[in-house]
mmCIF file of C-alpha atoms and ligand atoms in Angstrom:
data_model
loop_
_atom_site.group_PDB
_atom_site.id
_atom_site.type_symbol
_atom_site.label_atom_id
_atom_site.label_comp_id
_atom_site.label_asym_id
_atom_site.label_seq_id
_atom_site.Cartn_x
_atom_site.Cartn_y
_atom_site.Cartn_z
ATOM 1 C CA MET A 446 83.585 11.280 130.605
ATOM 2 C CA PRO A 447 80.285 11.199 132.436
ATOM 3 C CA GLU A 448 77.642 14.235 131.682
ATOM 4 C CA ALA A 449 76.287 14.923 134.897
ATOM 5 C CA ALA A 450 77.131 13.815 138.395
ATOM 6 C CA ARG A 451 75.491 12.897 141.575
ATOM 7 C CA CYS A 452 77.058 14.939 144.796
ATOM 8 C CA VAL A 453 76.439 14.939 148.538
ATOM 9 C CA VAL A 454 76.042 18.588 149.490
ATOM 10 C CA LEU A 455 76.012 20.276 152.945
ATOM 11 C CA GLU A 456 73.208 22.855 152.231
ATOM 12 C CA ALA A 457 72.949 23.915 156.433
ATOM 13 C CA PHE A 458 74.378 23.384 159.291
ATOM 14 C CA ASP A 459 72.630 20.715 161.709
ATOM 15 C CA GLN A 460 70.536 19.686 159.025
ATOM 16 C CA PRO A 461 71.181 16.004 156.929
ATOM 17 C CA VAL A 462 73.098 16.286 153.999
ATOM 18 C CA ALA A 463 71.321 16.503 150.599
ATOM 19 C CA LEU A 464 71.638 14.353 147.166
ATOM 20 C CA ASP A 465 72.394 16.756 144.375
ATOM 21 C CA GLU A 466 73.539 16.626 140.541
ATOM 22 C CA ARG A 467 75.454 18.602 138.323
ATOM 23 C CA PRO A 468 76.859 18.848 134.817
ATOM 24 C CA VAL A 469 80.599 17.735 134.832
ATOM 25 C CA ALA A 470 82.668 20.356 133.269
ATOM 26 C CA ALA A 471 85.799 19.336 130.893
ATOM 27 C CA PRO A 472 88.864 20.104 132.784
ATOM 28 C CA GLU A 473 90.809 23.174 131.855
ATOM 29 C CA PRO A 474 94.299 23.285 131.509
ATOM 30 C CA GLY A 475 96.493 21.455 133.906
ATOM 31 C CA ALA A 476 93.361 20.196 135.827
ATOM 32 C CA ALA A 477 91.780 16.808 135.996
ATOM 33 C CA VAL A 478 88.126 15.118 136.208
ATOM 34 C CA VAL A 479 88.537 11.770 138.459
ATOM 35 C CA ALA A 480 86.058 9.420 138.652
ATOM 36 C CA VAL A 481 85.521 8.820 142.956
ATOM 37 C CA ASP A 482 85.849 4.921 143.984
ATOM 38 C CA PHE A 483 86.098 6.104 147.502
ATOM 39 C CA GLY A 484 85.533 9.443 149.725
ATOM 40 C CA GLY A 485 86.376 9.259 152.727
ATOM 41 C CA VAL A 486 84.551 10.326 156.187
ATOM 42 C CA CYS A 487 86.672 12.318 158.778
ATOM 43 C CA GLY A 488 85.743 13.634 162.027
ATOM 44 C CA THR A 489 85.975 16.842 160.221
ATOM 45 C CA ASP A 490 83.164 16.121 158.319
ATOM 46 C CA VAL A 491 81.096 15.816 161.384
ATOM 47 C CA HIS A 492 81.998 19.090 162.763
ATOM 48 C CA LEU A 493 81.414 20.680 159.443
ATOM 49 C CA GLN A 494 77.741 19.167 159.706
ATOM 50 C CA ALA A 495 77.570 20.500 163.177
ATOM 51 C CA GLY A 496 78.979 24.319 161.935
ATOM 52 C CA ARG A 497 81.797 24.062 164.383
ATOM 53 C CA LEU A 498 83.909 25.406 161.571
ATOM 54 C CA PRO A 499 83.440 28.523 159.851
ATOM 55 C CA ILE A 500 82.772 27.717 156.153
ATOM 56 C CA SER A 501 80.654 29.175 153.476
ATOM 57 C CA LEU A 502 77.860 26.877 152.120
ATOM 58 C CA PRO A 503 77.029 25.063 150.646
ATOM 59 C CA VAL A 504 79.559 22.502 149.847
ATOM 60 C CA VAL A 505 80.187 19.264 148.601
ATOM 61 C CA LEU A 506 81.643 17.271 151.582
ATOM 62 C CA GLY A 507 84.555 15.270 150.960
ATOM 63 C CA HIS A 508 88.009 16.119 151.020
ATOM 64 C CA GLU A 509 89.469 12.685 151.341
ATOM 65 C CA GLY A 510 89.201 10.519 147.932
ATOM 66 C CA VAL A 511 90.796 8.018 145.753
ATOM 67 C CA GLY A 512 89.671 7.516 142.185
ATOM 68 C CA ARG A 513 90.229 7.048 138.291
ATOM 69 C CA VAL A 514 91.419 9.699 136.132
ATOM 70 C CA ALA A 515 88.529 10.519 133.799
ATOM 71 C CA ALA A 516 89.679 13.460 131.705
ATOM 72 C CA LEU A 517 92.769 15.226 131.629
ATOM 73 C CA GLY A 518 93.322 19.035 130.869
ATOM 74 C CA GLU A 519 95.991 20.008 128.516
ATOM 75 C CA GLY A 520 99.695 20.052 129.860
ATOM 76 C CA LEU A 521 98.546 17.498 132.459
ATOM 77 C CA GLU A 522 100.995 14.906 131.590
ATOM 78 C CA HIS A 523 102.226 13.630 134.788
ATOM 79 C CA ASP A 524 101.583 12.911 138.624
ATOM 80 C CA ALA A 525 103.451 14.744 141.510
ATOM 81 C CA LEU A 526 106.149 12.375 141.573
ATOM 82 C CA GLY A 527 106.688 12.724 137.687
ATOM 83 C CA ALA A 528 104.986 9.613 136.712
ATOM 84 C CA PRO A 529 102.912 9.724 133.322
ATOM 85 C CA LEU A 530 99.255 10.414 133.870
ATOM 86 C CA ARG A 531 96.565 8.428 131.882
ATOM 87 C CA ILE A 532 92.891 8.232 131.697
ATOM 88 C CA GLY A 533 91.813 5.142 133.579
ATOM 89 C CA ASP A 534 94.834 5.537 136.275
ATOM 90 C CA ARG A 535 94.243 5.403 139.867
ATOM 91 C CA VAL A 536 95.088 8.429 141.557
ATOM 92 C CA GLY A 537 95.021 9.976 145.055
ATOM 93 C CA TRP A 538 94.836 13.718 145.544
ATOM 94 C CA ALA A 539 96.104 15.867 148.424
ATOM 95 C CA SER A 540 93.227 17.828 149.849
ATOM 96 C CA SER A 541 94.612 21.153 149.982
ATOM 97 C CA ILE A 542 96.577 23.710 147.703
ATOM 98 C CA ALA A 543 98.472 26.337 149.477
ATOM 99 C CA CYS A 544 98.612 29.921 147.708
ATOM 100 C CA GLY A 545 102.926 29.569 147.563
ATOM 101 C CA ARG A 546 102.816 33.380 148.150
ATOM 102 C CA CYS A 547 101.940 34.264 151.567
ATOM 103 C CA PHE A 548 104.271 34.756 154.226
ATOM 104 C CA TYR A 549 103.566 31.085 155.615
ATOM 105 C CA CYS A 550 103.903 29.374 152.213
ATOM 106 C CA ARG A 551 107.212 31.568 150.893
ATOM 107 C CA ASP A 552 108.944 33.241 153.800
ATOM 108 C CA ALA A 553 108.033 30.670 157.240
ATOM 109 C CA GLN A 554 107.421 27.395 154.639
ATOM 110 C CA GLN A 555 104.625 26.023 156.932
ATOM 111 C CA PRO A 556 102.139 25.700 154.012
ATOM 112 C CA THR A 557 99.709 24.205 156.177
ATOM 113 C CA LEU A 558 99.322 27.888 157.769
ATOM 114 C CA CYS A 559 98.809 29.022 154.560
ATOM 115 C CA GLU A 560 96.520 32.301 154.590
ATOM 116 C CA ARG A 561 94.484 31.365 151.136
ATOM 117 C CA ARG A 562 94.751 27.663 151.279
ATOM 118 C CA ARG A 563 91.960 26.249 149.303
ATOM 119 C CA VAL A 564 90.515 22.810 150.726
ATOM 120 C CA TYR A 565 88.490 20.302 148.585
ATOM 121 C CA GLY A 566 85.425 19.263 150.382
ATOM 122 C CA ILE A 567 85.645 22.537 152.878
ATOM 123 C CA THR A 568 86.133 25.982 151.441
ATOM 124 C CA ARG A 569 84.767 25.385 148.137
ATOM 125 C CA ARG A 570 81.243 26.708 147.289
ATOM 126 C CA LEU A 571 79.087 24.099 145.327
ATOM 127 C CA ASP A 572 77.533 27.280 143.598
ATOM 128 C CA SER A 573 80.650 28.596 142.063
ATOM 129 C CA PRO A 574 82.663 26.860 139.064
ATOM 130 C CA PRO A 575 83.948 24.046 138.882
ATOM 131 C CA HIS A 576 81.152 23.111 141.511
ATOM 132 C CA LEU A 577 82.252 19.421 141.956
ATOM 133 C CA THR A 578 84.930 20.032 144.099
ATOM 134 C CA GLY A 579 84.309 17.456 147.016
ATOM 135 C CA ALA A 580 84.826 13.727 146.938
ATOM 136 C CA TRP A 581 81.405 12.582 148.009
ATOM 137 C CA ALA A 582 80.256 12.552 144.302
ATOM 138 C CA ASP A 583 80.476 10.516 141.337
ATOM 139 C CA THR A 584 83.428 12.533 139.773
ATOM 140 C CA ILE A 585 85.338 15.253 141.563
ATOM 141 C CA TYR A 586 86.974 18.551 139.268
ATOM 142 C CA LEU A 587 90.927 18.731 140.636
ATOM 143 C CA GLU A 588 92.122 22.077 139.656
ATOM 144 C CA ASP A 589 95.950 22.982 138.105
ATOM 145 C CA GLY A 590 98.022 22.934 140.797
ATOM 146 C CA THR A 591 96.742 20.046 142.667
ATOM 147 C CA THR A 592 98.943 17.457 143.927
ATOM 148 C CA ILE A 593 97.532 14.068 142.374
ATOM 149 C CA VAL A 594 99.543 10.911 142.895
ATOM 150 C CA ARG A 595 98.897 7.917 140.756
ATOM 151 C CA LEU A 596 98.655 4.942 143.069
ATOM 152 C CA GLY A 597 100.416 1.308 142.460
ATOM 153 C CA GLU A 598 99.733 -2.219 143.133
ATOM 154 C CA ALA A 599 101.026 -2.168 146.242
ATOM 155 C CA GLN A 600 98.780 1.137 147.335
ATOM 156 C CA PRO A 601 94.985 -0.335 146.783
ATOM 157 C CA SER A 602 92.298 2.350 146.602
ATOM 158 C CA GLU A 603 90.548 0.736 150.265
ATOM 159 C CA ALA A 604 94.058 0.997 151.807
ATOM 160 C CA VAL A 605 94.723 4.691 150.757
ATOM 161 C CA ILE A 606 91.497 6.000 151.981
ATOM 162 C CA ALA A 607 91.442 3.843 155.175
ATOM 163 C CA LEU A 608 94.012 6.636 156.634
ATOM 164 C CA GLY A 609 93.226 9.309 153.995
ATOM 165 C CA CYS A 610 93.243 12.255 156.530
ATOM 166 C CA ALA A 611 94.837 10.589 159.398
ATOM 167 C CA GLY A 612 97.764 8.889 157.452
ATOM 168 C CA PRO A 613 99.305 12.658 156.227
ATOM 169 C CA THR A 614 98.281 14.158 159.662
ATOM 170 C CA VAL A 615 100.497 11.535 161.285
ATOM 171 C CA VAL A 616 103.132 11.827 158.930
ATOM 172 C CA HIS A 617 103.324 15.796 159.344
ATOM 173 C CA GLY A 618 102.801 16.038 163.140
ATOM 174 C CA LEU A 619 104.719 12.796 164.274
ATOM 175 C CA LEU A 620 107.266 11.560 161.932
ATOM 176 C CA HIS A 621 108.427 15.440 160.920
ATOM 177 C CA ARG A 622 107.375 17.429 164.401
ATOM 178 C CA MET A 623 107.942 14.739 167.029
ATOM 179 C CA PRO A 624 109.546 11.492 165.349
ATOM 180 C CA PRO A 625 109.388 8.650 167.978
ATOM 181 C CA ARG A 626 113.171 6.556 168.223
ATOM 182 C CA PRO A 627 113.292 3.219 168.262
ATOM 183 C CA GLY A 628 112.887 1.694 171.625
ATOM 184 C CA GLU A 629 110.624 4.301 173.355
ATOM 185 C CA ALA A 630 107.420 4.189 175.059
ATOM 186 C CA ILE A 631 104.908 6.116 173.705
ATOM 187 C CA VAL A 632 101.195 6.499 174.583
ATOM 188 C CA ILE A 633 98.676 7.276 171.779
ATOM 189 C CA GLN A 634 95.611 8.758 173.094
ATOM 190 C CA GLY A 635 92.271 8.115 170.914
ATOM 191 C CA ALA A 636 91.246 5.064 169.010
ATOM 192 C CA GLY A 637 90.163 6.961 166.237
ATOM 193 C CA PRO A 638 91.554 6.746 162.660
ATOM 194 C CA VAL A 639 94.529 9.630 163.361
ATOM 195 C CA GLY A 640 95.227 7.337 166.924
ATOM 196 C CA LEU A 641 95.489 4.265 164.955
ATOM 197 C CA ALA A 642 97.446 5.726 162.201
ATOM 198 C CA ALA A 643 99.615 7.166 164.952
ATOM 199 C CA ALA A 644 100.212 3.920 166.627
ATOM 200 C CA MET A 645 101.104 2.516 163.357
ATOM 201 C CA TYR A 646 103.954 4.553 162.236
ATOM 202 C CA ALA A 647 104.961 4.547 165.934
ATOM 203 C CA GLN A 648 105.302 0.968 165.745
ATOM 204 C CA LEU A 649 106.873 1.185 162.235
ATOM 205 C CA ALA A 650 109.563 3.313 163.769
ATOM 206 C CA GLY A 651 110.403 0.621 166.578
ATOM 207 C CA ALA A 652 108.535 2.214 169.381
ATOM 208 C CA ARG A 653 107.925 0.217 171.909
ATOM 209 C CA PRO A 654 105.579 -0.430 173.767
ATOM 210 C CA ALA A 655 102.725 1.379 171.890
ATOM 211 C CA ILE A 656 100.080 2.084 174.065
ATOM 212 C CA VAL A 657 96.543 3.046 173.117
ATOM 213 C CA ILE A 658 94.232 4.734 175.116
ATOM 214 C CA GLY A 659 90.642 4.925 173.816
ATOM 215 C CA ALA A 660 87.415 3.987 173.163
ATOM 216 C CA PRO A 661 84.720 2.210 172.199
ATOM 217 C CA ALA A 662 85.818 -1.345 172.608
ATOM 218 C CA GLN A 663 84.800 -2.624 169.235
ATOM 219 C CA ARG A 664 87.467 0.131 167.914
ATOM 220 C CA LEU A 665 90.370 -1.459 170.326
ATOM 221 C CA GLU A 666 89.067 -4.893 169.343
ATOM 222 C CA LEU A 667 89.852 -4.154 165.849
ATOM 223 C CA ALA A 668 92.958 -2.727 166.798
ATOM 224 C CA SER A 669 93.765 -5.634 168.583
ATOM 225 C CA ARG A 670 92.954 -8.051 165.602
ATOM 226 C CA LEU A 671 95.350 -5.817 163.140
ATOM 227 C CA GLY A 672 98.414 -5.562 165.849
ATOM 228 C CA VAL A 673 97.653 -1.958 166.241
ATOM 229 C CA GLY A 674 99.455 -0.661 169.538
ATOM 230 C CA ASP A 675 101.135 -3.279 171.804
ATOM 231 C CA GLU A 676 98.750 -2.467 174.611
ATOM 232 C CA ARG A 677 95.247 -1.291 174.491
ATOM 233 C CA LEU A 678 93.536 0.627 177.541
ATOM 234 C CA ASP A 679 89.893 1.275 176.951
ATOM 235 C CA ILE A 680 88.622 4.593 178.733
ATOM 236 C CA ASP A 681 85.175 2.796 179.345
ATOM 237 C CA ALA A 682 86.701 0.113 181.692
ATOM 238 C CA LEU A 683 89.497 1.859 183.288
ATOM 239 C CA ASP A 684 89.565 5.389 185.434
ATOM 240 C CA ILE A 685 92.372 7.540 184.767
ATOM 241 C CA ALA A 686 93.872 6.882 187.720
ATOM 242 C CA ALA A 687 93.900 3.007 186.486
ATOM 243 C CA ARG A 688 95.305 4.100 183.556
ATOM 244 C CA ALA A 689 97.750 6.419 185.134
ATOM 245 C CA ALA A 690 98.725 3.420 187.108
ATOM 246 C CA ARG A 691 98.915 0.678 184.116
ATOM 247 C CA VAL A 692 101.003 3.184 181.954
ATOM 248 C CA ARG A 693 103.638 3.820 184.700
ATOM 249 C CA GLU A 694 103.683 -0.101 185.034
ATOM 250 C CA LEU A 695 104.199 -0.363 181.628
ATOM 251 C CA THR A 696 106.992 2.132 181.292
ATOM 252 C CA GLY A 697 108.990 1.301 183.925
ATOM 253 C CA GLY A 698 107.513 3.226 186.699
ATOM 254 C CA ARG A 699 108.925 6.669 185.046
ATOM 255 C CA GLY A 700 105.741 7.073 182.342
ATOM 256 C CA ALA A 701 106.083 7.364 178.687
ATOM 257 C CA ASP A 702 108.515 8.919 176.641
ATOM 258 C CA LEU A 703 106.350 10.311 173.873
ATOM 259 C CA VAL A 704 102.452 11.264 174.565
ATOM 260 C CA VAL A 705 100.395 11.668 171.056
ATOM 261 C CA GLU A 706 97.247 13.105 172.042
ATOM 262 C CA CYS A 707 94.575 12.151 169.245
ATOM 263 C CA THR A 708 91.440 12.796 170.882
ATOM 264 C CA GLY A 709 89.840 16.111 170.181
ATOM 265 C CA VAL A 710 88.935 16.272 174.061
ATOM 266 C CA PRO A 711 90.510 18.746 175.686
ATOM 267 C CA ALA A 712 90.792 16.934 179.442
ATOM 268 C CA ALA A 713 93.075 14.551 177.764
ATOM 269 C CA VAL A 714 95.804 17.123 177.409
ATOM 270 C CA ALA A 715 96.293 17.019 181.105
ATOM 271 C CA GLU A 716 96.134 13.307 181.043
ATOM 272 C CA GLY A 717 98.577 13.132 178.575
ATOM 273 C CA ILE A 718 101.039 15.672 180.801
ATOM 274 C CA ASP A 719 100.516 13.376 183.720
ATOM 275 C CA LEU A 720 101.269 10.067 181.870
ATOM 276 C CA VAL A 721 104.528 11.483 180.133
ATOM 277 C CA ARG A 722 107.665 10.957 182.061
ATOM 278 C CA PRO A 723 110.194 13.633 183.146
ATOM 279 C CA GLY A 724 112.011 15.078 180.235
ATOM 280 C CA GLY A 725 109.243 13.974 177.737
ATOM 281 C CA ARG A 726 107.392 14.994 174.996
ATOM 282 C CA VAL A 727 103.834 15.664 174.528
ATOM 283 C CA LEU A 728 102.623 16.423 170.688
ATOM 284 C CA VAL A 729 99.031 17.615 170.739
ATOM 285 C CA LEU A 730 97.636 16.412 167.528
ATOM 286 C CA GLY A 731 93.853 15.755 167.871
ATOM 287 C CA GLN A 732 92.440 19.456 168.644
ATOM 288 C CA TYR A 733 91.212 20.293 165.026
ATOM 289 C CA THR A 734 88.127 22.170 166.322
ATOM 290 C CA ASP A 735 87.678 24.155 169.379
ATOM 291 C CA HIS A 736 86.081 22.548 172.401
ATOM 292 C CA GLY A 737 87.038 25.178 174.989
ATOM 293 C CA PRO A 738 89.823 26.021 177.629
ATOM 294 C CA THR A 739 90.580 22.992 180.385
ATOM 295 C CA PRO A 740 92.325 22.951 183.318
ATOM 296 C CA ILE A 741 95.995 22.267 183.102
ATOM 297 C CA ASN A 742 98.595 22.516 185.807
ATOM 298 C CA PRO A 743 101.799 24.413 183.708
ATOM 299 C CA HIS A 744 104.059 23.874 186.789
ATOM 300 C CA LEU A 745 104.299 20.285 185.395
ATOM 301 C CA ILE A 746 105.505 21.220 182.283
ATOM 302 C CA THR A 747 108.642 23.117 183.907
ATOM 303 C CA ARG A 748 109.317 20.927 186.846
ATOM 304 C CA LYS A 749 108.695 17.919 184.131
ATOM 305 C CA HIS A 750 110.939 19.951 181.722
ATOM 306 C CA LEU A 751 108.241 18.663 178.827
ATOM 307 C CA SER A 752 108.425 19.697 175.277
ATOM 308 C CA VAL A 753 105.006 20.472 174.137
ATOM 309 C CA ASP A 754 104.014 20.648 170.356
ATOM 310 C CA GLY A 755 101.199 21.184 168.005
ATOM 311 C CA SER A 756 100.446 20.560 164.505
ATOM 312 C CA TRP A 757 98.181 21.591 162.066
ATOM 313 C CA ALA A 758 96.820 19.612 159.489
ATOM 314 C CA PHE A 759 99.090 18.651 156.377
ATOM 315 C CA SER A 760 100.552 19.917 153.282
ATOM 316 C CA ALA A 761 100.569 18.257 149.982
ATOM 317 C CA ALA A 762 104.338 16.958 150.903
ATOM 318 C CA HIS A 763 102.943 15.022 153.548
ATOM 319 C CA TYR A 764 100.373 13.654 151.407
ATOM 320 C CA VAL A 765 103.034 12.456 148.934
ATOM 321 C CA GLU A 766 104.826 10.646 151.613
ATOM 322 C CA TYR A 767 101.718 9.170 152.941
ATOM 323 C CA VAL A 768 100.752 7.400 149.803
ATOM 324 C CA ARG A 769 104.609 6.361 149.669
ATOM 325 C CA THR A 770 104.309 4.813 152.898
ATOM 326 C CA VAL A 771 101.472 3.178 152.714
ATOM 327 C CA PRO A 772 103.012 -0.085 151.308
ATOM 328 C CA LEU A 773 105.109 -0.593 154.400
ATOM 329 C CA LEU A 774 102.312 -0.182 156.682
ATOM 330 C CA ARG A 775 100.445 -2.687 154.519
ATOM 331 C CA GLU A 776 103.142 -5.030 155.167
ATOM 332 C CA ARG A 777 102.128 -4.779 158.871
ATOM 333 C CA PHE A 778 98.616 -3.721 159.085
ATOM 334 C CA ALA A 779 95.427 -4.973 157.182
ATOM 335 C CA LEU A 780 94.282 -1.112 156.664
ATOM 336 C CA GLU A 781 91.856 -2.201 154.114
ATOM 337 C CA GLU A 782 90.210 -3.796 156.962
ATOM 338 C CA LEU A 783 89.594 -0.595 158.731
ATOM 339 C CA ILE A 784 87.054 0.837 156.365
ATOM 340 C CA THR A 785 83.110 0.553 156.454
ATOM 341 C CA ALA A 786 81.566 1.027 152.901
ATOM 342 C CA PHE A 787 78.226 3.283 152.432
ATOM 343 C CA PRO A 788 76.517 4.209 149.412
ATOM 344 C CA LEU A 789 76.526 7.818 148.162
ATOM 345 C CA THR A 790 72.906 7.594 148.863
ATOM 346 C CA ARG A 791 73.810 6.826 152.716
ATOM 347 C CA ALA A 792 75.962 9.622 153.186
ATOM 348 C CA GLN A 793 74.132 10.536 155.832
ATOM 349 C CA ASP A 794 74.483 7.209 157.524
ATOM 350 C CA ALA A 795 78.187 7.563 157.127
ATOM 351 C CA LEU A 796 78.298 10.881 159.341
ATOM 352 C CA ASP A 797 76.175 9.110 161.866
ATOM 353 C CA ALA A 798 78.484 6.129 161.915
ATOM 354 C CA ALA A 799 81.668 8.510 161.859
ATOM 355 C CA ARG A 800 80.188 10.457 165.063
ATOM 356 C CA THR A 801 79.255 7.600 167.246
ATOM 357 C CA GLY A 802 82.490 6.080 166.747
ATOM 358 C CA ASN A 803 80.649 2.466 165.288
ATOM 359 C CA VAL A 804 83.053 2.138 162.926
ATOM 360 C CA ALA A 805 86.860 2.691 162.463
ATOM 361 C CA LYS A 806 86.495 4.358 159.281
ATOM 362 C CA ALA A 807 83.361 5.131 157.202
ATOM 363 C CA VAL A 808 83.752 5.490 153.467
ATOM 364 C CA VAL A 809 81.103 6.363 150.759
ATOM 365 C CA VAL A 810 81.141 4.627 147.463
ATOM 366 C CA PRO A 811 79.514 6.578 144.511
HETATM 367 ZN ZN1 LIG B 1250 90.117 15.293 157.524
HETATM 368 ZN ZN1 LIG B 1251 100.011 30.925 151.180
#
């Protein structure tokens, strides 16, 4: 086990991230120290840096990661699925630990709403032990209670990190709350990782056509190359009326059976309500940060007899399901091609790339 590890720290909002170094603590019972191979860069990290989420700083960033076990605390002998866990094993882990005791954990059984949910790379302060609690670091300390999953041959680290957050987010929102049915016409708004993951899972479920609406052009080109979506509409090339006309053309004039919003842009929700057919379903999945209100016409929800649903984050169980389905996704889509790697020392460049959408999925590599 290394004695010290470098880590990328968000010290202040709207400021570049800084590289720091901390001693690596030996794992307590039930905990593990993992040498990070890839730390994912998520849209949430961009929002954290901009101060759009109320967190306490300083924080080691990185709520998505994969790596190799460097040390195991007493009693930690198996992963979340019961497979034996040994030094050197490649693993992924769920970003959050729900308390298991609050109303949402125990009574409502909606652990993503847990009142005391602890999230690596977001809600842990660098200055309180065990310090190294983000994946943008040489090592991460995984506390007792973390859901750790050993990765097999069909789950390469590059593939698992490609949809590190987006995959389990879609497993929760789409597969569990609004599962697409075979032959349904689905519109996915957004070509970021969540949008691409939604399109992939919808295609696996047999939805057709899967229509991805998004930008920039290079993301849509990558989606096209990987076979993500049956049709891709570029919002920089088609205005809102042209997009609506094209969706109707592709759906027998009625509109989509299911619209999945994965943009984070409030106005997209009104467009989704327009694009869905009467009696259809709308899943609002992309509004993770508060960008304020937007005009919608609620009459359309009644008149069109719509089901509108939201979905917040993902639980450890959704993460396990994501990792289990990575081999299925990979049979059809080259997940590894989504990632663009940046060294740990260039974490700020990785954040900038995620902000501009110049890359499909930025990852930092210690
Ligand atoms: Zn995330
Ligand atoms: Zn709880």
